[in-house]
Every structure is written in structure tokens, then in C-alpha cells.
């Protein structure tokens, strides 16, 4: 079976050249995957009802691109609100003051406990509950006041709903990151004379980022897709744009494909961004130097995948 | 002689119902090296953490360089110090931990330089230059750009000592600085500490290194069950302990 030669007098033994075990089950699985894959690709390529020419025609349509812009705008603004709110709520949740901590808990309980679609519609109809809006010092002067209908346009309602909802989820992610940092780090920072705020900003949060980034990437991807819900309150996002086109020409399937392609392109870009963010915050966390660039990492991934199959003939 | 650097009178500390310190009376003179010995759970580390207010004492009086730790006396009432004042006082006391607690996201150099810039407002370049000097001094002249995870335990602990020294402390606290190290790495760390003691730094050292205590300490204090059992010169306490409890402990560790 194996052919290890006695090479004691050469100093270094020869590499082992053994006949690898045949993984019949794995090969069968691979064959099935291949057959299914070919069938799917063939059907997608040849099914005339998918109307790929129509997809090509509308992919860069002005209305579609405008919808895409709105979708991206919603994603970026809502995530920004969510992250800022999340850090704030997480720090509040960890506050020694019981009232402050409970307020954060209550917020999270409420916004995680109601569907985001309900929240979107709720903000859209907010004027029914609060026709006039005054934001300012309680019982004092107001900075913003006016008609709810003029203040909260559909786009604003969408941002409010998505951002406030995201804050609740982000706060749990940030909190997990903060408590993952060893308490000794805060001890050391305090012993050097840093205040609580300095310790949080300079020592704890940067190290918490390693834990915070991956689920935040996940949240951003999820947010990009969740923004499609705003089409119900007639915010002209990507989905709403293709819907209004196929409402006229009835090319439903190809236009949904157009939207899907753009969602996929955007999430793919986010993947790349997430990879580099993770690499940045991983510095100091491993014994090796910096991680390779994405292209190198992917190439290595493919190579190491092939290496499993590499047997010596 | 001037006022003691550390003065503890009847210091008590509880964690819930667990009374960890049950009346500690101690004085550490300026320039003195004091080693705290004792079995685990005897309260040595807790006492050390009380000195820079990482733990709040429940009763008694504890002062550093003539000023109360964590409080301000006005008439016969004590007022808690504001956070910024607590931080300012801590900045004058260096602390070295059992598990090093280096900041994992910073290079060795920046670990040493960051507190002077953040806390004291020393210009970056100046702080870096000083950090380079300190790292050279603890024998890590070639490790400036390494991250803690790339250093051995002994190297990390020496960076931690340099980090504490960068704040120009008037008192250094060492909490079992060599307990987490491989035996062969202990020597380098003790060497640095010996050098510091030789320069006249006031040091309180919780340790199990009897050799170090015998050679470097001016005074050795044996604690057990939250009280000081006996204190004296290394010759007295280590060579001819008066208390049965001390004798029993030493017979196990020597």
C-alpha cells in the first residue's frame, strides 16, 4: 500500500507517496451537483419566457437606475442611523444607572418585537396619530414644528422606520462586541489614568470591532434587501421602479430579474467591502502579518479546495 | 523621614458577603520595595487593586503620598472624587498585571506611547521617542512594531512594565507579574524589576518568587485570610518566621 523507503542514510526521509483513499460518496455527490447545475443553467439560458433580451433592455433603464440610487440612499442612511443608535443603546444598556439601562432594554424590546413592515406603514400614517409635530425642549421652545404630512414624506417615513428598527438590532451586536473584550483591557486603561470615555473609545470599541464587523456586514446586506419593503408606501426604490414598469408593459419576470441582478451586484460589492474592513480590524489579532488581498485569498481558497482532490498517481 | 508613599489603616473590602480584606494596616515608605506574599485568596491582589482605586474599599483609610485614595475629606465628611480626579491620581501610579493586559490592537510602541499622549497630552513624536527609549531599556529595542500577539509572555510583560513607566509613576504596583510566564522567561522580567528597584522606585509586588523577594525586597509582608500575619525584613520573615501559618506556607513554596 504505502511505499516508504528506508532512507536513513540519506539523512531526510523521502516524502510519503501513498495511494489515496477513494471517496466514492463524495464523487457521487459531486456528480449529482454537476447534473443539477447543468440542468438549471440550461433551463435558465433556454427558457424563452425569461426574455433575456428584455432584461438587457431594461438593466440600464433610467427609471431602474434612479430606483437603484434611492435603494442605496435608503440603505446608507438607515444603516448610519442604525449604527449610531446601536452604539448609543449598547452603552446605555451597560450603564450602571438602572433607569438608563432599562430605557435601552425597552427600546430594543419594542423595535425587535414588531415587524419592520408594520413600522414602515405606521410611520407613513403617523399624521393620523400626530397631525402636528413639535420637537424641542419639553414644555419649552420647539426647534422643529409643523404639519406631520409635510414633515414626514414617504422617504422620511422609510428612513425613520428602517433606521430606528436597525438601531435595536445593532445595539445587541455592539453590546456583544463590547462584552467580548477582556475586562483586563479596561483595568489596564484605567490604571494608566484614562477616563471611562477614553477607555471605551480608544481601547474597548476598537477591539470590539472584530466581533462587531461580521454581523454588521450581514445587517447591511439584509438592510439592502429590506429596503424593498418601502415600495408599499410608494417610495420609488429599485423594486418600486421595476413594478411600475411591468405594471404598464406586463414583462413581470424579466423586470424582476433586472431588480435581482442589481440587488446581487450591490450585495457582492458589500462582500468585498466587508472583507477589507475585517482585515483592517484584525490587525494585532493574529500572530501572522496582514491577511492577503481578496483576490489572493479567493485564489488560495480555490487552490486549497483543489488540494483535497490532489492525489499522487 | 517624609510621609509614607502608601498608608493603610484598618482597610476592609467585601465582595457581597465575602470579606476579602479584614483590617489591613501597612505603610510603604518612599523608595521602598515591599513584597506581598501569601496563599491565593489571601487578599494580596485585592489590596493592590485598592491602592489605585480599581476596587473601592468599604471601610478604613487608604492614602497614597499623603492623599486619600478615591475620596476627599472636607471637615469630617468624605466626598467621592469625580472620575477625572480619580483618573488623574491613577496616572501617577503604575500597575503591571498578571496577564499583561497589553492593548491587543496596538503595536508595542504605541502601547507604551498611547497613555502619555491621551492622558497627559504629550505630543505624539515626543511620546514615541520616549517609548523607544523605554522599550530599549527593557531589552525590546527590536520589537517596536510587533503586536502583543506576536510577542512571548516575557516580552509582553516587559512591554507592560515600559507602558507603566511611560507615565513617570511615583509608585509601581506589580500583581503577580511572573505567574503567567514560562519558567525560562521569568528571569528577564525579574531582571527589569530588579533594575527599577535599584533606581529607587517605590514598588509593591505581589509575588510567589521567593528568590526575588529575598534579594530585592526591603520588607516582606505575609498575608492570609485578609489580614497581615507578619511583616519584616526578608531575613526575618523568610528565614525565621515567627508565626506557624507563615512557616507552613513557606515550607510549601520554598
Coordinates of C-alpha atoms in Angstrom, one line a residue:
Chain A
X1 CA 0.0 0.0 0.0
X2 CA 2.4 2.7 1.1
X3 CA 5.9 2.9 -0.3
X4 CA 8.0 4.5 2.3
X5 CA 11.6 3.6 1.5
X6 CA 14.2 3.2 4.1
X7 CA 16.3 6.3 3.6
X8 CA 18.1 6.6 6.9
X9 CA 21.5 7.0 5.3
X10 CA 20.2 10.0 3.2
X11 CA 19.5 12.0 6.3
X12 CA 16.0 13.1 5.4
X13 CA 13.3 10.5 4.7
X14 CA 11.5 10.7 1.3
X15 CA 8.1 12.2 1.2
X16 CA 5.2 9.7 1.7
X17 CA 3.6 8.7 -1.6
X18 CA 0.5 6.7 -0.7
X19 CA -2.4 5.7 -2.8
X20 CA -5.2 8.0 -1.5
X21 CA -8.5 6.6 -0.2
X22 CA -11.2 6.8 -2.8
X23 CA -14.2 8.9 -1.6
X24 CA -16.9 7.3 -3.7
X25 CA -19.7 9.1 -1.8
X26 CA -18.1 12.4 -2.4
X27 CA -17.7 11.7 -6.1
X28 CA -21.3 10.7 -6.4
X29 CA -22.4 13.9 -4.6
X30 CA -20.2 15.9 -7.0
X31 CA -21.8 14.2 -10.0
X32 CA -25.3 14.9 -8.8
X33 CA -24.4 18.6 -8.2
X34 CA -22.9 18.8 -11.6
X35 CA -26.0 17.3 -13.3
X36 CA -28.4 19.6 -11.4
X37 CA -26.2 22.6 -12.1
X38 CA -26.2 21.9 -15.8
X39 CA -29.9 21.4 -15.9
X40 CA -30.5 24.7 -14.1
X41 CA -28.2 26.7 -16.3
X42 CA -29.7 25.1 -19.4
X43 CA -33.2 25.9 -18.4
X44 CA -32.3 29.5 -17.4
X45 CA -30.5 30.0 -20.7
X46 CA -33.1 28.4 -23.0
X47 CA -36.4 29.3 -21.4
X48 CA -37.8 31.9 -23.7
X49 CA -40.3 33.2 -21.1
X50 CA -37.4 34.7 -19.1
X51 CA -37.0 37.1 -22.0
X52 CA -33.3 37.8 -21.5
X53 CA -33.4 40.4 -24.3
X54 CA -35.9 42.4 -22.2
X55 CA -33.7 42.1 -19.2
X56 CA -30.8 43.6 -21.2
X57 CA -33.0 46.3 -22.5
X58 CA -34.1 47.5 -19.0
X59 CA -31.0 46.8 -17.0
X60 CA -29.7 50.3 -17.5
X61 CA -33.1 51.9 -17.9
X62 CA -33.1 55.4 -16.4
X63 CA -36.0 54.6 -14.1
X64 CA -34.3 51.4 -12.9
X65 CA -31.1 53.3 -12.2
X66 CA -33.0 56.0 -10.3
X67 CA -34.6 53.3 -8.2
X68 CA -31.3 51.8 -7.5
X69 CA -30.0 55.2 -6.4
X70 CA -32.9 55.5 -3.9
X71 CA -32.3 52.0 -2.6
X72 CA -28.7 52.7 -2.0
X73 CA -29.5 56.0 -0.3
X74 CA -32.0 54.3 1.9
X75 CA -29.5 51.6 2.8
X76 CA -26.7 54.0 3.6
X77 CA -28.8 56.5 5.7
X78 CA -30.7 53.8 7.6
X79 CA -27.5 51.9 8.4
X80 CA -25.8 55.1 9.5
X81 CA -28.7 55.8 11.9
X82 CA -28.8 52.2 13.0
X83 CA -25.1 52.1 13.9
X84 CA -25.0 55.4 15.8
X85 CA -28.2 54.5 17.6
X86 CA -26.9 51.0 18.2
X87 CA -23.7 52.2 19.9
X88 CA -25.7 54.6 22.0
X89 CA -28.2 52.0 23.1
X90 CA -25.4 49.4 23.8
X91 CA -23.5 51.8 26.0
X92 CA -26.8 52.8 27.7
X93 CA -27.6 49.1 28.2
X94 CA -24.3 48.7 30.0
X95 CA -24.8 51.8 32.2
X96 CA -24.7 51.3 36.0
X97 CA -27.8 53.5 36.1
X98 CA -30.8 51.2 36.2
X99 CA -33.2 53.7 34.6
X100 CA -30.9 54.4 31.6
X101 CA -30.3 50.6 31.1
X102 CA -34.0 49.8 31.3
X103 CA -34.8 52.5 28.8
X104 CA -32.5 50.9 26.3
X105 CA -33.9 47.4 27.0
X106 CA -37.5 48.7 26.5
X107 CA -36.5 50.3 23.1
X108 CA -34.9 47.1 21.9
X109 CA -37.9 45.1 23.1
X110 CA -40.3 47.3 21.2
X111 CA -38.5 47.6 18.0
X112 CA -37.4 44.0 17.7
X113 CA -40.8 42.8 18.7
X114 CA -42.8 44.4 15.9
X115 CA -42.4 43.7 12.2
X116 CA -40.5 46.3 10.3
X117 CA -43.2 46.3 7.6
X118 CA -45.7 47.4 10.2
X119 CA -43.3 50.0 11.4
X120 CA -42.9 51.4 7.9
X121 CA -46.6 51.7 7.3
X122 CA -47.0 53.1 10.8
X123 CA -44.6 56.0 10.1
X124 CA -46.3 56.5 6.8
X125 CA -49.6 57.1 8.5
X126 CA -48.1 58.9 11.5
X127 CA -50.1 62.0 10.7
X128 CA -53.3 60.2 11.6
X129 CA -52.0 59.8 15.2
X130 CA -50.0 63.0 15.5
X131 CA -51.3 65.6 13.0
X132 CA -48.9 68.3 14.4
X133 CA -45.3 67.6 15.3
X134 CA -43.2 69.7 17.8
X135 CA -39.7 68.8 18.5
X136 CA -37.9 70.9 21.1
X137 CA -37.3 71.3 24.9
X138 CA -40.3 69.7 26.7
X139 CA -42.7 72.5 27.8
X140 CA -40.2 74.9 26.2
X141 CA -39.4 76.3 22.8
X142 CA -39.7 74.0 19.7
X143 CA -36.9 73.7 17.1
X144 CA -39.0 71.7 14.5
X145 CA -42.7 72.1 14.3
X146 CA -45.3 71.8 11.7
X147 CA -47.7 69.5 9.9
X148 CA -46.9 65.8 10.1
X149 CA -47.9 65.4 6.5
X150 CA -45.4 67.9 5.2
X151 CA -42.6 67.0 7.7
X152 CA -42.8 63.2 7.2
X153 CA -42.8 62.4 3.5
X154 CA -42.7 58.7 2.4
X155 CA -38.9 58.8 2.1
X156 CA -38.6 60.2 5.7
X157 CA -41.1 57.6 7.0
X158 CA -39.0 54.9 5.4
X159 CA -35.7 56.2 6.8
X160 CA -37.3 56.5 10.3
X161 CA -38.7 53.0 10.2
X162 CA -35.6 51.3 8.9
X163 CA -33.1 53.3 10.9
X164 CA -34.9 53.1 14.3
X165 CA -35.6 49.4 13.8
X166 CA -32.0 48.8 12.8
X167 CA -30.7 50.6 15.9
X168 CA -32.3 47.9 18.1
X169 CA -30.5 45.1 16.2
X170 CA -27.2 46.9 16.0
X171 CA -27.2 47.6 19.7
X172 CA -27.2 43.9 20.5
X173 CA -24.4 43.4 18.1
X174 CA -22.4 46.3 19.6
X175 CA -23.1 45.1 23.1
X176 CA -21.9 41.6 22.2
X177 CA -18.7 43.1 20.9
X178 CA -18.1 45.3 24.0
X179 CA -18.5 42.4 26.4
X180 CA -16.3 40.2 24.3
X181 CA -13.3 42.4 25.2
X182 CA -11.4 41.2 28.2
X183 CA -12.0 43.2 31.4
X184 CA -8.3 43.4 31.9
X185 CA -8.1 45.8 29.0
X186 CA -10.3 48.3 30.9
X187 CA -8.3 47.7 34.1
X188 CA -5.1 48.5 32.3
X189 CA -6.5 51.6 30.6
X190 CA -8.0 52.9 33.9
X191 CA -4.7 52.2 35.7
X192 CA -2.9 54.4 33.2
X193 CA -5.3 57.2 34.0
X194 CA -7.7 57.0 31.2
X195 CA -11.3 58.0 31.8
X196 CA -14.3 55.7 31.1
X197 CA -15.0 57.5 27.8
X198 CA -11.4 57.3 26.7
X199 CA -11.2 53.7 27.6
X200 CA -14.4 52.9 25.6
X201 CA -13.3 54.9 22.6
X202 CA -9.6 54.1 22.4
X203 CA -9.3 50.7 23.9
X204 CA -12.6 48.7 24.1
X205 CA -14.5 49.7 20.9
X206 CA -11.6 49.3 18.5
X207 CA -11.1 45.7 19.8
X208 CA -14.8 45.1 19.9
X209 CA -14.9 45.9 16.2
X210 CA -13.5 42.4 15.3
X211 CA -16.7 40.9 16.8
X212 CA -18.9 43.7 15.5
X213 CA -17.9 43.9 11.9
X214 CA -19.1 40.5 10.5
X215 CA -22.7 40.7 11.8
X216 CA -22.8 44.3 10.8
X217 CA -21.9 43.3 7.2
X218 CA -24.7 40.8 7.5
X219 CA -27.1 43.5 8.7
X220 CA -26.1 45.9 5.8
X221 CA -26.7 43.2 3.3
X222 CA -30.0 42.4 5.0
X223 CA -30.9 46.1 5.0
X224 CA -30.2 46.5 1.3
X225 CA -32.9 43.9 0.7
X226 CA -35.2 45.0 3.4
X227 CA -35.4 48.5 1.8
X228 CA -37.6 46.8 -0.9
X229 CA -40.4 46.8 1.7
X230 CA -40.7 50.6 1.3
X231 CA -42.3 50.0 -2.1
X232 CA -45.6 49.5 -0.2
X233 CA -45.6 53.2 0.8
X234 CA -44.7 54.3 -2.8
X235 CA -41.1 55.2 -2.1
X236 CA -39.6 54.9 -5.6
X237 CA -36.9 52.4 -4.8
X238 CA -35.5 49.7 -7.1
X239 CA -38.4 47.3 -6.6
X240 CA -41.0 50.0 -6.9
X241 CA -39.3 51.2 -10.2
X242 CA -39.5 47.8 -11.9
X243 CA -43.0 47.3 -10.5
X244 CA -44.2 50.5 -12.1
X245 CA -42.6 49.5 -15.4
X246 CA -44.1 46.0 -15.5
X247 CA -47.5 47.4 -14.4
X248 CA -47.5 49.0 -17.9
X249 CA -45.8 46.5 -20.1
X250 CA -46.6 43.3 -18.2
X251 CA -43.0 42.0 -18.6
X252 CA -43.1 40.9 -15.0
X253 CA -40.5 38.2 -14.9
X254 CA -37.7 39.9 -16.9
X255 CA -38.1 43.0 -14.8
X256 CA -37.9 41.1 -11.5
X257 CA -34.7 39.6 -12.9
X258 CA -33.4 43.1 -13.6
X259 CA -34.1 44.0 -9.9
X260 CA -32.5 40.8 -8.7
X261 CA -29.4 41.4 -10.7
X262 CA -28.9 44.8 -9.2
X263 CA -29.5 43.5 -5.7
X264 CA -26.9 40.8 -6.3
X265 CA -24.4 43.3 -7.7
X266 CA -24.8 45.5 -4.6
X267 CA -24.5 42.7 -2.1
X268 CA -21.4 41.4 -3.9
X269 CA -19.8 44.8 -3.6
X270 CA -20.7 44.8 0.1
X271 CA -18.9 41.4 0.5
X272 CA -15.7 42.9 -0.8
X273 CA -16.0 45.9 1.5
X274 CA -16.7 43.6 4.5
X275 CA -13.6 41.6 3.7
X276 CA -11.3 44.6 3.8
X277 CA -12.9 46.0 6.9
X278 CA -12.4 42.7 8.7
X279 CA -8.8 42.6 7.6
X280 CA -8.3 46.2 8.9
X281 CA -9.7 45.4 12.4
X282 CA -7.9 42.0 12.6
X283 CA -4.6 43.7 12.9
X284 CA -2.8 42.6 16.0
X285 CA -5.2 39.8 16.5
X286 CA -3.2 37.1 14.8
X287 CA 0.5 36.0 15.0
X288 CA 0.8 36.3 11.2
X289 CA 1.2 39.6 9.4
X290 CA -1.6 41.2 7.5
X291 CA -4.2 39.0 5.7
X292 CA -3.8 38.8 1.9
X293 CA -5.9 40.9 -0.5
X294 CA -9.3 39.4 -1.5
X295 CA -8.1 38.2 -4.9
X296 CA -5.2 36.3 -3.4
X297 CA -7.4 34.9 -0.6
X298 CA -10.0 33.7 -3.1
X299 CA -7.3 32.2 -5.3
X300 CA -5.9 30.4 -2.3
X301 CA -9.4 29.2 -1.3
X302 CA -9.8 27.6 -4.7
X303 CA -6.3 26.1 -4.6
X304 CA -6.8 24.6 -1.2
X305 CA -10.1 23.2 -2.3
X306 CA -8.4 21.5 -5.2
X307 CA -5.6 20.2 -2.9
X308 CA -8.1 17.9 -1.3
X309 CA -8.5 16.1 -4.6
X310 CA -4.9 16.0 -5.4
X311 CA -3.6 12.5 -5.1
X312 CA -0.4 11.1 -6.3
X313 CA -1.0 9.0 -9.3
Chain B
X1 CA 11.5 60.9 57.1
X2 CA 8.9 62.1 54.7
X3 CA 5.2 60.8 54.7
X4 CA 4.8 57.2 53.6
X5 CA 4.0 56.6 50.0
X6 CA 1.2 54.2 50.9
X7 CA -0.6 54.1 54.2
X8 CA -3.3 51.7 55.0
X9 CA -5.3 51.8 58.3
X10 CA -7.8 49.1 59.1
X11 CA -8.7 48.6 55.4
X12 CA -11.7 46.4 54.8
X13 CA -13.0 45.2 51.5
X14 CA -16.1 43.0 50.8
X15 CA -17.4 41.4 47.7
X16 CA -21.0 40.8 48.5
X17 CA -20.9 38.8 51.7
X18 CA -17.3 37.7 51.1
X19 CA -15.0 39.7 53.3
X20 CA -11.7 39.7 51.4
X21 CA -9.7 42.3 53.4
X22 CA -10.3 42.3 57.1
X23 CA -8.3 45.2 58.5
X24 CA -5.1 45.8 56.7
X25 CA -2.5 48.1 58.4
X26 CA 0.5 48.8 56.3
X27 CA 3.0 51.5 55.4
X28 CA 5.2 51.7 52.4
X29 CA 8.0 54.3 52.6
X30 CA 9.1 56.2 49.5
X31 CA 11.8 54.3 47.7
X32 CA 10.9 51.1 49.5
X33 CA 10.3 47.7 47.7
X34 CA 7.7 45.7 49.5
X35 CA 6.8 42.1 48.6
X36 CA 3.4 40.8 49.5
X37 CA 3.3 37.0 49.9
X38 CA 0.5 34.7 50.8
X39 CA -1.7 31.9 49.6
X40 CA -4.2 32.6 46.9
X41 CA -7.4 34.1 48.2
X42 CA -5.5 35.9 51.0
X43 CA -6.4 39.3 49.6
X44 CA -3.0 40.4 48.3
X45 CA -4.2 41.2 44.7
X46 CA -7.3 42.9 46.0
X47 CA -5.3 45.1 48.3
X48 CA -3.1 46.1 45.4
X49 CA -6.1 47.0 43.3
X50 CA -7.5 49.1 46.2
X51 CA -4.3 51.2 46.1
X52 CA -5.1 52.7 42.7
X53 CA -8.9 52.5 43.3
X54 CA -9.7 49.8 40.8
X55 CA -11.6 48.4 43.8
X56 CA -13.4 50.6 46.4
X57 CA -12.6 49.9 50.0
X58 CA -15.6 49.5 52.3
X59 CA -14.0 50.9 55.5
X60 CA -10.7 52.1 56.9
X61 CA -8.4 54.7 55.4
X62 CA -6.1 54.3 52.5
X63 CA -3.8 57.0 51.2
X64 CA -1.1 57.4 48.6
X65 CA 1.6 60.1 49.1
X66 CA -0.5 61.7 51.8
X67 CA -3.7 61.9 49.8
X68 CA -6.8 59.7 50.4
X69 CA -7.5 57.2 47.6
X70 CA -10.8 57.8 45.9
X71 CA -12.1 60.4 48.4
X72 CA -11.6 63.9 49.5
X73 CA -12.0 64.9 53.1
X74 CA -14.0 68.1 53.9
X75 CA -14.4 68.6 57.7
X76 CA -15.3 65.2 59.0
X77 CA -17.1 64.1 55.9
X78 CA -15.7 62.1 52.9
X79 CA -16.7 63.1 49.4
X80 CA -16.2 60.7 46.5
X81 CA -13.8 62.0 43.9
X82 CA -15.0 62.8 40.5
X83 CA -14.0 60.4 37.7
X84 CA -11.5 62.8 36.3
X85 CA -9.7 63.3 39.7
X86 CA -9.6 59.5 40.2
X87 CA -8.1 59.1 36.8
X88 CA -5.5 61.9 37.4
X89 CA -4.4 60.1 40.6
X90 CA -4.2 56.7 38.9
X91 CA -2.0 58.2 36.3
X92 CA 0.7 58.7 39.0
X93 CA 0.6 55.0 39.9
X94 CA 1.9 52.4 37.5
X95 CA 0.4 48.9 37.5
X96 CA 1.6 45.7 36.0
X97 CA -0.9 42.8 35.7
X98 CA -0.6 39.0 35.9
X99 CA -2.0 38.6 32.4
X100 CA -0.1 41.7 31.0
X101 CA -3.3 43.2 29.6
X102 CA -1.5 44.8 26.7
X103 CA -3.8 46.6 24.2
X104 CA -4.1 44.0 21.5
X105 CA -4.9 46.4 18.6
X106 CA -1.7 48.5 19.1
X107 CA 1.9 47.9 18.4
X108 CA 4.3 47.6 21.3
X109 CA 5.5 51.1 20.7
X110 CA 2.0 52.6 20.7
X111 CA 1.0 50.5 23.8
X112 CA 3.8 52.5 25.6
X113 CA 3.2 55.9 23.9
X114 CA -0.6 56.0 24.0
X115 CA -1.3 56.9 27.6
X116 CA 1.1 59.8 27.7
X117 CA -0.5 61.3 24.6
X118 CA -4.1 60.6 25.6
X119 CA -3.9 61.3 29.3
X120 CA -1.1 63.9 29.7
X121 CA -1.3 65.5 26.3
X122 CA 2.4 64.8 25.4
X123 CA 3.0 65.5 21.7
X124 CA 2.9 62.2 19.7
X125 CA 6.5 62.4 18.4
X126 CA 7.9 63.1 21.9
X127 CA 5.8 60.2 23.4
X128 CA 7.1 57.9 20.7
X129 CA 10.7 58.9 21.3
X130 CA 10.3 58.2 25.0
X131 CA 8.5 54.9 24.3
X132 CA 11.5 53.9 22.1
X133 CA 13.9 54.6 24.9
X134 CA 11.8 52.7 27.4
X135 CA 11.5 49.7 25.1
X136 CA 15.2 49.7 24.6
X137 CA 15.7 49.8 28.3
X138 CA 13.6 46.7 28.9
X139 CA 15.5 44.9 26.2
X140 CA 12.9 45.1 23.4
X141 CA 14.7 47.5 21.1
X142 CA 13.8 45.3 18.1
X143 CA 10.1 44.8 18.9
X144 CA 8.7 48.3 18.5
X145 CA 6.4 47.4 15.6
X146 CA 5.3 44.0 16.9
X147 CA 1.7 43.4 18.1
X148 CA 1.2 41.8 21.5
X149 CA 0.1 38.5 19.9
X150 CA 3.4 38.3 18.2
X151 CA 5.4 38.5 21.4
X152 CA 6.2 35.9 24.0
X153 CA 4.7 36.3 27.5
X154 CA 8.0 37.6 28.9
X155 CA 8.3 40.1 26.2
X156 CA 4.7 41.2 26.7
X157 CA 5.2 41.7 30.4
X158 CA 8.3 43.8 29.7
X159 CA 6.3 46.0 27.3
X160 CA 3.7 46.3 30.1
X161 CA 6.3 47.5 32.5
X162 CA 7.5 50.0 29.9
X163 CA 3.9 51.1 29.4
X164 CA 3.5 51.8 33.1
X165 CA 6.9 53.6 33.3
X166 CA 5.9 55.9 30.4
X167 CA 3.6 57.8 32.8
X168 CA 6.5 58.5 35.2
X169 CA 4.8 57.0 38.2
X170 CA 5.8 57.6 41.7
X171 CA 4.7 54.2 42.7
X172 CA 4.6 50.9 40.9
X173 CA 2.2 48.0 41.7
X174 CA 3.0 44.5 40.4
X175 CA 0.3 41.9 40.6
X176 CA 1.9 38.5 40.2
X177 CA 3.9 39.8 37.2
X178 CA 5.6 36.4 36.5
X179 CA 2.9 33.9 37.5
X180 CA 1.6 33.5 33.9
X181 CA 5.1 33.1 32.4
X182 CA 7.1 30.0 31.3
X183 CA 9.8 29.4 33.9
X184 CA 12.6 30.3 31.5
X185 CA 11.0 33.7 30.7
X186 CA 10.7 34.8 34.4
X187 CA 14.3 35.8 34.6
X188 CA 14.1 38.6 32.1
X189 CA 11.1 40.2 33.8
X190 CA 12.6 40.0 37.2
X191 CA 15.8 41.5 35.8
X192 CA 13.9 44.6 34.7
X193 CA 12.2 44.8 38.1
X194 CA 15.5 44.5 39.9
X195 CA 16.9 47.3 37.8
X196 CA 13.9 49.5 38.7
X197 CA 14.3 48.8 42.4
X198 CA 18.0 49.7 42.1
X199 CA 16.9 53.1 40.7
X200 CA 14.9 53.8 43.9
X201 CA 11.4 53.2 42.5
X202 CA 8.8 52.6 45.2
X203 CA 7.3 49.2 44.5
X204 CA 4.6 47.0 45.9
X205 CA 5.0 43.5 44.5
X206 CA 2.6 40.6 44.9
X207 CA 4.7 37.6 44.0
X208 CA 5.5 33.9 44.6
X209 CA 9.1 34.4 43.6
X210 CA 10.8 33.9 46.9
X211 CA 14.2 34.4 45.5
X212 CA 13.3 37.8 44.2
X213 CA 11.7 38.7 47.5
X214 CA 14.7 37.7 49.4
X215 CA 17.1 39.5 47.2
X216 CA 15.3 42.7 46.3
X217 CA 12.6 43.4 48.9
X218 CA 13.3 45.8 51.7
X219 CA 10.3 44.4 53.5
X220 CA 8.2 41.3 53.1
X221 CA 4.6 41.1 54.2
X222 CA 2.9 37.7 54.7
X223 CA -0.9 37.9 54.3
X224 CA -3.5 35.2 55.0
X225 CA -7.3 35.4 55.3
X226 CA -7.5 39.1 54.6
X227 CA -5.1 40.2 57.3
X228 CA -1.3 40.8 57.6
X229 CA 0.1 37.9 59.6
X230 CA 3.6 39.2 59.8
X231 CA 5.9 41.7 58.3
X232 CA 9.6 42.4 58.4
X233 CA 12.9 42.2 56.6
X234 CA 13.3 39.3 54.2
X235 CA 15.8 37.8 56.6
X236 CA 13.2 37.8 59.4
X237 CA 10.1 36.7 57.6
X238 CA 11.6 34.2 55.1
X239 CA 14.4 32.8 57.2
X240 CA 12.9 32.7 60.7
X241 CA 9.2 33.3 60.5
X242 CA 7.5 33.8 63.9
X243 CA 4.1 32.5 63.0
X244 CA 3.0 29.0 62.4
X245 CA 0.9 30.0 59.4
X246 CA 3.9 31.7 57.7
X247 CA 6.1 28.7 58.4
X248 CA 3.5 26.3 56.9
X249 CA 3.2 28.4 53.8
X250 CA 6.9 28.8 53.3
X251 CA 7.6 25.2 53.8
X252 CA 5.3 24.5 50.8
X253 CA 6.7 27.1 48.4
X254 CA 10.4 27.1 49.2

